[in-house]
PDB file of C-alpha atoms in Angstrom:
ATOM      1  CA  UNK A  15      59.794  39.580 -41.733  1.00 83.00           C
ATOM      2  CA  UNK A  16      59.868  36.840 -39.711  1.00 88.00           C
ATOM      3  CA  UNK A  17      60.568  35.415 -35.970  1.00 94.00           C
ATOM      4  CA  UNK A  18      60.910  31.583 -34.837  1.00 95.00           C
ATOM      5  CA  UNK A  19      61.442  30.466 -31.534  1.00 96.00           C
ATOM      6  CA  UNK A  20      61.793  26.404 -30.830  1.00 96.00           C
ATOM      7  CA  UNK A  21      63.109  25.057 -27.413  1.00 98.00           C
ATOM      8  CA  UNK A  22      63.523  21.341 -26.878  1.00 97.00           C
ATOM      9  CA  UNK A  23      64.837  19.451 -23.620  1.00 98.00           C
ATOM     10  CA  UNK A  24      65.241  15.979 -23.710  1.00 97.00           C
ATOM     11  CA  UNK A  25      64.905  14.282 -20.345  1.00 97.00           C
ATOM     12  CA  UNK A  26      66.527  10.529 -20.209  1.00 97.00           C
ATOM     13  CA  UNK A  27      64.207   8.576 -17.741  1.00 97.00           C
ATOM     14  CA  UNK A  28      65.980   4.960 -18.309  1.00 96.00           C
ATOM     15  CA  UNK A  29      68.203   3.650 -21.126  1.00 94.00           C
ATOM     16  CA  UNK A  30      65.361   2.703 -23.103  1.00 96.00           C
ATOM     17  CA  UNK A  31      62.514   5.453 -21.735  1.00 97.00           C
ATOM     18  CA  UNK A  32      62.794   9.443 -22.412  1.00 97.00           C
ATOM     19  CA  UNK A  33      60.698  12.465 -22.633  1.00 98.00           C
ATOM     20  CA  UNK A  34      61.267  15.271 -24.843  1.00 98.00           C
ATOM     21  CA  UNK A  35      59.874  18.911 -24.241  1.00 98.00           C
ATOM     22  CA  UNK A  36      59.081  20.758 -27.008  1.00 98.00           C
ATOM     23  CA  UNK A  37      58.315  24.350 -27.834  1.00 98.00           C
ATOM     24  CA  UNK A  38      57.385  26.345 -31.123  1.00 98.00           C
ATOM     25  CA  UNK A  39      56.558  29.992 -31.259  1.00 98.00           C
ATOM     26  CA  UNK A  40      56.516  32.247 -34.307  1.00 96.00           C
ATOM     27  CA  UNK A  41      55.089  35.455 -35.464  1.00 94.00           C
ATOM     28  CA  UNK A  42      55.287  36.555 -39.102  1.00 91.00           C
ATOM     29  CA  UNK A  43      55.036  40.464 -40.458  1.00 85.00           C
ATOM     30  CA  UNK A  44      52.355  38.659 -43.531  1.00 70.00           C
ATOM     31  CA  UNK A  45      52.113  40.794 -46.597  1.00 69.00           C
ATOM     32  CA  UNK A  46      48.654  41.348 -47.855  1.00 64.00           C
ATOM     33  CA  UNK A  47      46.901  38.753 -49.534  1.00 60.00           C
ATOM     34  CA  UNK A  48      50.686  36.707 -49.794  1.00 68.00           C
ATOM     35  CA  UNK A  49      49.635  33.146 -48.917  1.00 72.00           C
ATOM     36  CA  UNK A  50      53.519  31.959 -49.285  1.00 74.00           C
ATOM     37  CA  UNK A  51      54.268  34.596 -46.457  1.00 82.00           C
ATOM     38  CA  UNK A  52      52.380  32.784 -43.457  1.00 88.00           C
ATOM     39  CA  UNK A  53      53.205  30.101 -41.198  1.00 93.00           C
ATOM     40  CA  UNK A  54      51.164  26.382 -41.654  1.00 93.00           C
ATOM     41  CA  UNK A  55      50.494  24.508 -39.039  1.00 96.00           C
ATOM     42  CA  UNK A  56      50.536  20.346 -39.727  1.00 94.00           C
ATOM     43  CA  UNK A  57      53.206  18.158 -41.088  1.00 89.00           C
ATOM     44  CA  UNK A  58      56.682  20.009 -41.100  1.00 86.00           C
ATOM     45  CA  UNK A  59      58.705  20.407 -44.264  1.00 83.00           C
ATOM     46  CA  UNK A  60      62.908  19.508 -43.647  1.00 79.00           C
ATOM     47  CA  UNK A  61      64.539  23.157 -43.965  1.00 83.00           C
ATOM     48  CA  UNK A  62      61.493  24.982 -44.944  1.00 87.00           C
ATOM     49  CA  UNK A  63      60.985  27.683 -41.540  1.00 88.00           C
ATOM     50  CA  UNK A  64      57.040  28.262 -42.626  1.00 91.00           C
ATOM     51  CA  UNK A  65      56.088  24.747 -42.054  1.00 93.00           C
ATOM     52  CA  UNK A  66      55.368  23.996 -38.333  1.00 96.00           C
ATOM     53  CA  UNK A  67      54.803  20.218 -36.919  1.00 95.00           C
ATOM     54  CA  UNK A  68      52.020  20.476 -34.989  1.00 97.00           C
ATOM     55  CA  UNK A  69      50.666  16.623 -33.701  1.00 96.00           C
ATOM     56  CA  UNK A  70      47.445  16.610 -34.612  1.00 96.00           C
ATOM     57  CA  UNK A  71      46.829  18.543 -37.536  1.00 95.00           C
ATOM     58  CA  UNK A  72      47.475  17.240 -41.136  1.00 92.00           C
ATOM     59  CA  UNK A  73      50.210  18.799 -43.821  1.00 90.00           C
ATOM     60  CA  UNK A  74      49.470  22.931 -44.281  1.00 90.00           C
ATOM     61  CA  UNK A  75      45.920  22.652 -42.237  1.00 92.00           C
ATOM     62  CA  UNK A  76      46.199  25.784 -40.172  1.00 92.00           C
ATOM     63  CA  UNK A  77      47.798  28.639 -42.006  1.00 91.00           C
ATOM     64  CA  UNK A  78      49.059  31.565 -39.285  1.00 93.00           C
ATOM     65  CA  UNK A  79      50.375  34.781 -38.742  1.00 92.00           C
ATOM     66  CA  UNK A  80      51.286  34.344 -35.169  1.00 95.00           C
ATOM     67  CA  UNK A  81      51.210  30.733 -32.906  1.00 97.00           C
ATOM     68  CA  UNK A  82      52.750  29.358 -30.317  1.00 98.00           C
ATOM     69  CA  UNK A  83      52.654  25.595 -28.612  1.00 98.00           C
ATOM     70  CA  UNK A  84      54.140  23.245 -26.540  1.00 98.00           C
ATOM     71  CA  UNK A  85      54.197  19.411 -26.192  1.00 98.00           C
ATOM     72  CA  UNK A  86      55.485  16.389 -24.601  1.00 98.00           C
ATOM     73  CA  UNK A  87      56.709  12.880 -26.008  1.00 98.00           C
ATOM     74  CA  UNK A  88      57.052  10.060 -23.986  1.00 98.00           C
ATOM     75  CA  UNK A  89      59.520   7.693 -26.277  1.00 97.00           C
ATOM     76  CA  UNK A  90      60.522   3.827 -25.585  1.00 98.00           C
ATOM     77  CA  UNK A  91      62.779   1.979 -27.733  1.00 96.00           C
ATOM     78  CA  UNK A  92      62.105  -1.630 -27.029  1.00 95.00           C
ATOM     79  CA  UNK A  93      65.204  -2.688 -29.166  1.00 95.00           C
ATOM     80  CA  UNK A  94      68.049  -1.913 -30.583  1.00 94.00           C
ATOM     81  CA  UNK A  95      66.902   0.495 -33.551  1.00 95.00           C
ATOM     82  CA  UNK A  96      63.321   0.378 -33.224  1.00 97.00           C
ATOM     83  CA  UNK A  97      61.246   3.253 -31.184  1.00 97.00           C
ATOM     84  CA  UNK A  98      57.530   3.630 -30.262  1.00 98.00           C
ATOM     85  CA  UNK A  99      56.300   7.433 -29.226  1.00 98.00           C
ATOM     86  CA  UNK A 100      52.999   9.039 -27.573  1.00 98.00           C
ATOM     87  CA  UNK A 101      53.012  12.821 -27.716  1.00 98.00           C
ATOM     88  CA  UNK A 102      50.458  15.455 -26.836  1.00 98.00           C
ATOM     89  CA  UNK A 103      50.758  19.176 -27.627  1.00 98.00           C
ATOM     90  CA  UNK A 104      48.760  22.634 -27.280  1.00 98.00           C
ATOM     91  CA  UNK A 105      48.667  25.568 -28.438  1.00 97.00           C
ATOM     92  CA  UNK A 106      46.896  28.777 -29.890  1.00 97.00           C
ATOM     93  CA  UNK A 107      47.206  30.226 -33.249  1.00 97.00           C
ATOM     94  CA  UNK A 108      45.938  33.466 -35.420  1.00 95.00           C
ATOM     95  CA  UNK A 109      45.493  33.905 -38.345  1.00 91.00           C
ATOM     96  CA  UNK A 110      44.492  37.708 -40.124  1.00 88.00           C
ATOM     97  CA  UNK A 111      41.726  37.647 -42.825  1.00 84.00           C
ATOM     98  CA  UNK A 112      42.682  37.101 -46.747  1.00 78.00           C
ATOM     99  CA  UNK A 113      41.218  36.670 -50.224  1.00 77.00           C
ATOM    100  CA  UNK A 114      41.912  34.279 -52.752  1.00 76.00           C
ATOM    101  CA  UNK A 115      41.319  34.739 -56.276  1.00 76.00           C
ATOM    102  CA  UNK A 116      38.881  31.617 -57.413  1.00 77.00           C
ATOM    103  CA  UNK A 117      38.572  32.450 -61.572  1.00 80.00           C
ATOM    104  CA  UNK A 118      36.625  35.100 -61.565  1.00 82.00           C
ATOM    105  CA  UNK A 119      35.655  35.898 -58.237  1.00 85.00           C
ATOM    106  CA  UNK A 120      37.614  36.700 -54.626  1.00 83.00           C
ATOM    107  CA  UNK A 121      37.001  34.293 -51.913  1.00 82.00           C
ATOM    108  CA  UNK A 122      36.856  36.131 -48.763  1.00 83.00           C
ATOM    109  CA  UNK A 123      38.435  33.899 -45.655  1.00 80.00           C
ATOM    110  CA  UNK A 124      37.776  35.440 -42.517  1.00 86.00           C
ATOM    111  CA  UNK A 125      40.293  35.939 -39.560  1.00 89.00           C
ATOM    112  CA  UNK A 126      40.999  33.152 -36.906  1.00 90.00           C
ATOM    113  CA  UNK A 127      42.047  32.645 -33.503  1.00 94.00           C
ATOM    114  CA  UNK A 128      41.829  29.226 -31.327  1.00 94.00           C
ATOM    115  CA  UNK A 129      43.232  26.707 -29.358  1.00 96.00           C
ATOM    116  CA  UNK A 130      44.788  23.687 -30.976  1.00 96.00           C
ATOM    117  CA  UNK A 131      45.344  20.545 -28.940  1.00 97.00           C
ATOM    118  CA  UNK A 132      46.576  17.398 -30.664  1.00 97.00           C
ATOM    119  CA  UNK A 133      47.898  13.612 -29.992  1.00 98.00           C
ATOM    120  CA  UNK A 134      49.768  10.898 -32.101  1.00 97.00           C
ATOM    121  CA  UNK A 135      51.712   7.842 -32.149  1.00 98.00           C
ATOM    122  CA  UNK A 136      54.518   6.749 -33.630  1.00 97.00           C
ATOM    123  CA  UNK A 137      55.963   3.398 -34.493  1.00 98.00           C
ATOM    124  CA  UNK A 138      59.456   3.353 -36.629  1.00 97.00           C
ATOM    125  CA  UNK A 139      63.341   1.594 -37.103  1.00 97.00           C
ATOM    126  CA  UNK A 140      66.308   3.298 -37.529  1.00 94.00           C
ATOM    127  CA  UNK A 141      67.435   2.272 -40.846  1.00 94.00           C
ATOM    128  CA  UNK A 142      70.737   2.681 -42.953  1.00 92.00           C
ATOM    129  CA  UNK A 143      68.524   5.746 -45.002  1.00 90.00           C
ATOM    130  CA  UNK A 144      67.574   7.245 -41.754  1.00 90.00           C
ATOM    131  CA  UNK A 145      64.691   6.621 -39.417  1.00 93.00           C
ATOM    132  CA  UNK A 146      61.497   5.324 -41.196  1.00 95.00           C
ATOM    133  CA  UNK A 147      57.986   5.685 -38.944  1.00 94.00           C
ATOM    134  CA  UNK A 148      54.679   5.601 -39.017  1.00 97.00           C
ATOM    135  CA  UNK A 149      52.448   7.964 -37.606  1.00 95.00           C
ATOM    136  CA  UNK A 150      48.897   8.393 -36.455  1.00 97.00           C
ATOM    137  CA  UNK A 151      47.540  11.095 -35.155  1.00 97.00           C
ATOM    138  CA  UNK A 152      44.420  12.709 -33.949  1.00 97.00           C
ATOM    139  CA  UNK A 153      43.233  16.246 -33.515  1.00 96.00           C
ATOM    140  CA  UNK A 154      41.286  16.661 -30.045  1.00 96.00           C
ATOM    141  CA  UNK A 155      39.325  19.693 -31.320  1.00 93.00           C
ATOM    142  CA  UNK A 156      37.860  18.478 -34.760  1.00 93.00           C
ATOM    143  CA  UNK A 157      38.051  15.117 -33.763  1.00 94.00           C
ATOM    144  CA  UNK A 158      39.667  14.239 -36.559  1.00 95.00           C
ATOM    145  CA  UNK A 159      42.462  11.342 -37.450  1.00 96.00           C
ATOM    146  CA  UNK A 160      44.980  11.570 -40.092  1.00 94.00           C
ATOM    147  CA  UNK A 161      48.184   9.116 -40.872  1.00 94.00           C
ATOM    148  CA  UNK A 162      51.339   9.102 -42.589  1.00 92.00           C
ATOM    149  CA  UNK A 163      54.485   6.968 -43.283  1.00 92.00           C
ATOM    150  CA  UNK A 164      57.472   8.981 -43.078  1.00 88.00           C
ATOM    151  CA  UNK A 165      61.114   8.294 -44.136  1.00 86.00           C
ATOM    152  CA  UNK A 166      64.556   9.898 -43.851  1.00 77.00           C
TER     153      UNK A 166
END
């Protein structure tokens, strides 16, 4: 079983300036042991519930039972079809303890619970295949970057 619970307000500053409010919550009723059954944290998957964007954090890095976060991006589109973003978000997440099976042995990963605060960027168009970007981001508690291109 699962429950989801995004809120987003976008606030028009300008014709060209706007921030958007974002929140994420979710708590998930994991079976034992089920890795599909839990929510990642990272890069978000189109149409797929478990996958959570989180800014910050790279495709499937934080797996969780229960989270919840909220962020802000500031976006400016210079010109017509092109768009330029900075957005920070926090949060906390948990995650219960597991084992995966590694050949012949059980790999015992042990339960979590922290804050998560990350930042990005993003640069794209608007394009006749939907909007194309790039994005860079940077996690403020492992100090770590990561970077995609993104499209559709």
């Amino acid at each position: 079983q699962m429950l989801r619970f995004q809120y987003r307000q976008f606030i028009p500053l300008s014709k060209r300036w706007g921030i958007l409010w974002f929140n994420d919550a979710g708590l998930i009723d994991a079976q034992e042991n089920n890795l599909l059954n839990l929510f990642y944290l990272g890069r978000e998957i189109p149409n797929e519930l478990n996958h959570v964007n989180f800014y910050g954090l790279d495709y499937m890095e934080n797996p969780a039972n229960r989270y919840a976060f909220s962020g802000v991006k500031f976006r400016f589109e210079p010109a017509l079809d092109y768009f330029a973003s900075l957005i920070f978000n926090y949060g906390y997440y948990q995650a219960d303890s597991y084992s995966v099976a590694n050949d012949d042995e059980n790999i015992e990963v042990a339960a979590t619970a922290e804050e998560i605060m990350g930042a990005g960027i993003e640069l794209g168009v608007h394009t006749r295949l939907g909007p194309a970007w790039f994005s860079g981001e940077y996690n403020l508690r492992t100090e770590n970057f990561n970077f995609a291109i993104l499209m559709g």
